Amino acid sequence: VVIGRISASSVWVDGAPVRAAQNAASSNLTVVVNTDNYPLQADRAHYTAAGLVSLGDDMFSAWLGII
């Protein structure tokens, strides 16, 4: 399982406990991808097209590491 961790953006009021739960889910067969450096749209909640491409690339690489 590959999880794209929610960004640290301030728009996520309850982001800290969600991020903590996502990190806690990490195991030998689960990888959490850090998304903090992906560019966000002006709403600070959604990734830009470039951010989505980076997310896909990083999630694929993470998946390759656990198969």
Short mmCIF file of N, CA and C in Angstrom, two decimals:
data_model
loop_
_atom_site.label_atom_id
_atom_site.label_comp_id
_atom_site.label_asym_id
_atom_site.label_seq_id
_atom_site.Cartn_x
_atom_site.Cartn_y
_atom_site.Cartn_z
N VAL A 1 0.85 -1.17 0.00
CA VAL A 1 0.00 0.00 0.00
C VAL A 1 0.90 1.24 0.00
N VAL A 2 0.56 2.19 -0.84
CA VAL A 2 1.29 3.46 -0.88
C VAL A 2 0.31 4.57 -0.51
N ILE A 3 0.67 5.36 0.49
CA ILE A 3 -0.18 6.45 0.98
C ILE A 3 0.49 7.78 0.65
N GLY A 4 -0.24 8.66 0.00
CA GLY A 4 0.24 10.03 -0.20
C GLY A 4 -0.20 10.86 0.99
N ARG A 5 0.75 11.17 1.87
CA ARG A 5 0.42 11.91 3.09
C ARG A 5 -0.13 13.30 2.74
N ILE A 6 -1.18 13.73 3.44
CA ILE A 6 -1.73 15.06 3.18
C ILE A 6 -0.67 16.11 3.48
N SER A 7 -0.76 17.19 2.77
CA SER A 7 0.25 18.25 2.93
C SER A 7 0.13 18.91 4.30
N ALA A 8 1.15 19.66 4.66
CA ALA A 8 1.17 20.38 5.93
C ALA A 8 0.47 21.73 5.81
N SER A 9 -0.28 21.93 4.75
CA SER A 9 -0.97 23.20 4.51
C SER A 9 -1.87 23.55 5.69
N SER A 10 -1.94 24.82 6.00
CA SER A 10 -2.76 25.30 7.12
C SER A 10 -4.25 25.17 6.86
N VAL A 11 -4.66 24.88 5.64
CA VAL A 11 -6.10 24.72 5.37
C VAL A 11 -6.65 23.46 6.02
N TRP A 12 -5.80 22.51 6.34
CA TRP A 12 -6.25 21.27 6.97
C TRP A 12 -6.27 21.47 8.48
N VAL A 13 -7.43 21.85 9.01
CA VAL A 13 -7.57 22.16 10.43
C VAL A 13 -7.15 20.97 11.30
N ASP A 14 -7.54 19.79 10.93
CA ASP A 14 -7.20 18.59 11.68
C ASP A 14 -6.11 17.79 10.98
N GLY A 15 -5.23 18.48 10.28
CA GLY A 15 -4.19 17.82 9.51
C GLY A 15 -3.18 17.06 10.36
N ALA A 16 -2.82 17.59 11.51
CA ALA A 16 -1.78 16.96 12.32
C ALA A 16 -2.15 15.53 12.75
N PRO A 17 -3.35 15.30 13.28
CA PRO A 17 -3.67 13.92 13.66
C PRO A 17 -3.82 12.99 12.45
N VAL A 18 -4.28 13.53 11.33
CA VAL A 18 -4.38 12.70 10.12
C VAL A 18 -2.99 12.30 9.65
N ARG A 19 -2.07 13.26 9.62
CA ARG A 19 -0.70 12.97 9.21
C ARG A 19 -0.06 11.96 10.16
N ALA A 20 -0.32 12.11 11.45
CA ALA A 20 0.24 11.17 12.43
C ALA A 20 -0.30 9.76 12.18
N ALA A 21 -1.60 9.65 11.89
CA ALA A 21 -2.20 8.34 11.62
C ALA A 21 -1.63 7.74 10.32
N GLN A 22 -1.44 8.59 9.33
CA GLN A 22 -0.85 8.10 8.08
C GLN A 22 0.57 7.58 8.33
N ASN A 23 1.35 8.32 9.09
CA ASN A 23 2.71 7.87 9.40
C ASN A 23 2.70 6.58 10.21
N ALA A 24 1.75 6.45 11.12
CA ALA A 24 1.67 5.25 11.95
C ALA A 24 1.31 4.02 11.13
N ALA A 25 0.71 4.22 9.98
CA ALA A 25 0.31 3.09 9.12
C ALA A 25 1.49 2.49 8.37
N SER A 26 2.63 3.13 8.43
CA SER A 26 3.81 2.64 7.72
C SER A 26 4.24 1.28 8.26
N SER A 27 4.59 0.37 7.34
CA SER A 27 5.05 -0.96 7.72
C SER A 27 5.92 -1.49 6.59
N ASN A 28 6.24 -2.77 6.65
CA ASN A 28 7.04 -3.38 5.58
C ASN A 28 6.32 -3.36 4.24
N LEU A 29 5.00 -3.37 4.28
CA LEU A 29 4.22 -3.41 3.04
C LEU A 29 3.45 -2.12 2.80
N THR A 30 3.75 -1.08 3.57
CA THR A 30 3.08 0.20 3.42
C THR A 30 4.12 1.31 3.44
N VAL A 31 4.02 2.22 2.49
CA VAL A 31 4.94 3.35 2.41
C VAL A 31 4.12 4.63 2.41
N VAL A 32 4.57 5.61 3.19
CA VAL A 32 3.93 6.93 3.20
C VAL A 32 4.83 7.88 2.42
N VAL A 33 4.27 8.49 1.38
CA VAL A 33 5.01 9.42 0.54
C VAL A 33 4.82 10.83 1.08
N ASN A 34 5.92 11.50 1.35
CA ASN A 34 5.90 12.88 1.84
C ASN A 34 5.50 13.80 0.69
N THR A 35 4.46 14.58 0.88
CA THR A 35 3.96 15.47 -0.17
C THR A 35 4.18 16.95 0.14
N ASP A 36 4.93 17.23 1.20
CA ASP A 36 5.07 18.61 1.67
C ASP A 36 5.69 19.56 0.66
N ASN A 37 6.52 19.06 -0.23
CA ASN A 37 7.21 19.96 -1.17
C ASN A 37 6.56 20.06 -2.54
N TYR A 38 5.41 19.42 -2.72
CA TYR A 38 4.73 19.51 -4.01
C TYR A 38 4.02 20.87 -4.10
N PRO A 39 4.07 21.49 -5.28
CA PRO A 39 3.41 22.79 -5.41
C PRO A 39 1.88 22.68 -5.29
N LEU A 40 1.31 23.66 -4.60
CA LEU A 40 -0.14 23.69 -4.39
C LEU A 40 -0.78 24.80 -5.21
N GLN A 41 -2.06 24.62 -5.51
CA GLN A 41 -2.83 25.67 -6.17
C GLN A 41 -3.08 26.81 -5.18
N ALA A 42 -3.65 27.88 -5.66
CA ALA A 42 -3.90 29.07 -4.83
C ALA A 42 -4.76 28.77 -3.61
N ASP A 43 -5.61 27.74 -3.68
CA ASP A 43 -6.47 27.42 -2.53
C ASP A 43 -5.70 26.73 -1.41
N ARG A 44 -4.45 26.37 -1.64
CA ARG A 44 -3.55 25.74 -0.67
C ARG A 44 -4.03 24.37 -0.22
N ALA A 45 -5.03 23.81 -0.93
CA ALA A 45 -5.56 22.49 -0.59
C ALA A 45 -5.27 21.46 -1.68
N HIS A 46 -5.19 21.89 -2.92
CA HIS A 46 -5.03 20.97 -4.04
C HIS A 46 -3.69 21.19 -4.72
N TYR A 47 -3.12 20.09 -5.22
CA TYR A 47 -1.84 20.17 -5.91
C TYR A 47 -2.02 20.75 -7.31
N THR A 48 -0.99 21.39 -7.79
CA THR A 48 -0.97 21.84 -9.18
C THR A 48 -0.78 20.61 -10.06
N ALA A 49 -0.86 20.81 -11.37
CA ALA A 49 -0.62 19.70 -12.30
C ALA A 49 0.78 19.13 -12.08
N ALA A 50 1.76 20.00 -11.90
CA ALA A 50 3.14 19.53 -11.67
C ALA A 50 3.22 18.76 -10.35
N GLY A 51 2.48 19.21 -9.34
CA GLY A 51 2.47 18.52 -8.07
C GLY A 51 1.87 17.12 -8.20
N LEU A 52 0.81 17.00 -8.99
CA LEU A 52 0.19 15.69 -9.21
C LEU A 52 1.12 14.74 -9.96
N VAL A 53 1.86 15.28 -10.92
CA VAL A 53 2.82 14.45 -11.64
C VAL A 53 3.90 13.96 -10.68
N SER A 54 4.40 14.85 -9.83
CA SER A 54 5.40 14.46 -8.84
C SER A 54 4.85 13.41 -7.88
N LEU A 55 3.62 13.61 -7.45
CA LEU A 55 2.98 12.64 -6.55
C LEU A 55 2.91 11.27 -7.22
N GLY A 56 2.46 11.24 -8.46
CA GLY A 56 2.39 9.97 -9.19
C GLY A 56 3.74 9.31 -9.35
N ASP A 57 4.75 10.10 -9.72
CA ASP A 57 6.10 9.56 -9.87
C ASP A 57 6.61 8.98 -8.56
N ASP A 58 6.43 9.73 -7.47
CA ASP A 58 6.94 9.29 -6.17
C ASP A 58 6.17 8.09 -5.64
N MET A 59 4.86 8.06 -5.88
CA MET A 59 4.07 6.90 -5.43
C MET A 59 4.46 5.65 -6.22
N PHE A 60 4.70 5.81 -7.50
CA PHE A 60 5.13 4.65 -8.31
C PHE A 60 6.48 4.15 -7.84
N SER A 61 7.41 5.06 -7.58
CA SER A 61 8.72 4.65 -7.09
C SER A 61 8.61 3.94 -5.75
N ALA A 62 7.75 4.46 -4.87
CA ALA A 62 7.56 3.81 -3.58
C ALA A 62 6.97 2.42 -3.75
N TRP A 63 6.01 2.29 -4.65
CA TRP A 63 5.39 1.00 -4.92
C TRP A 63 6.41 -0.01 -5.43
N LEU A 64 7.29 0.44 -6.32
CA LEU A 64 8.33 -0.45 -6.82
C LEU A 64 9.22 -0.96 -5.70
N GLY A 65 9.41 -0.12 -4.68
CA GLY A 65 10.27 -0.50 -3.56
C GLY A 65 9.67 -1.54 -2.64
N ILE A 66 8.35 -1.76 -2.73
CA ILE A 66 7.73 -2.74 -1.82
C ILE A 66 7.20 -3.98 -2.53
N ILE A 67 7.29 -4.00 -3.86
CA ILE A 67 6.80 -5.21 -4.54
C ILE A 67 7.90 -6.24 -4.69
#
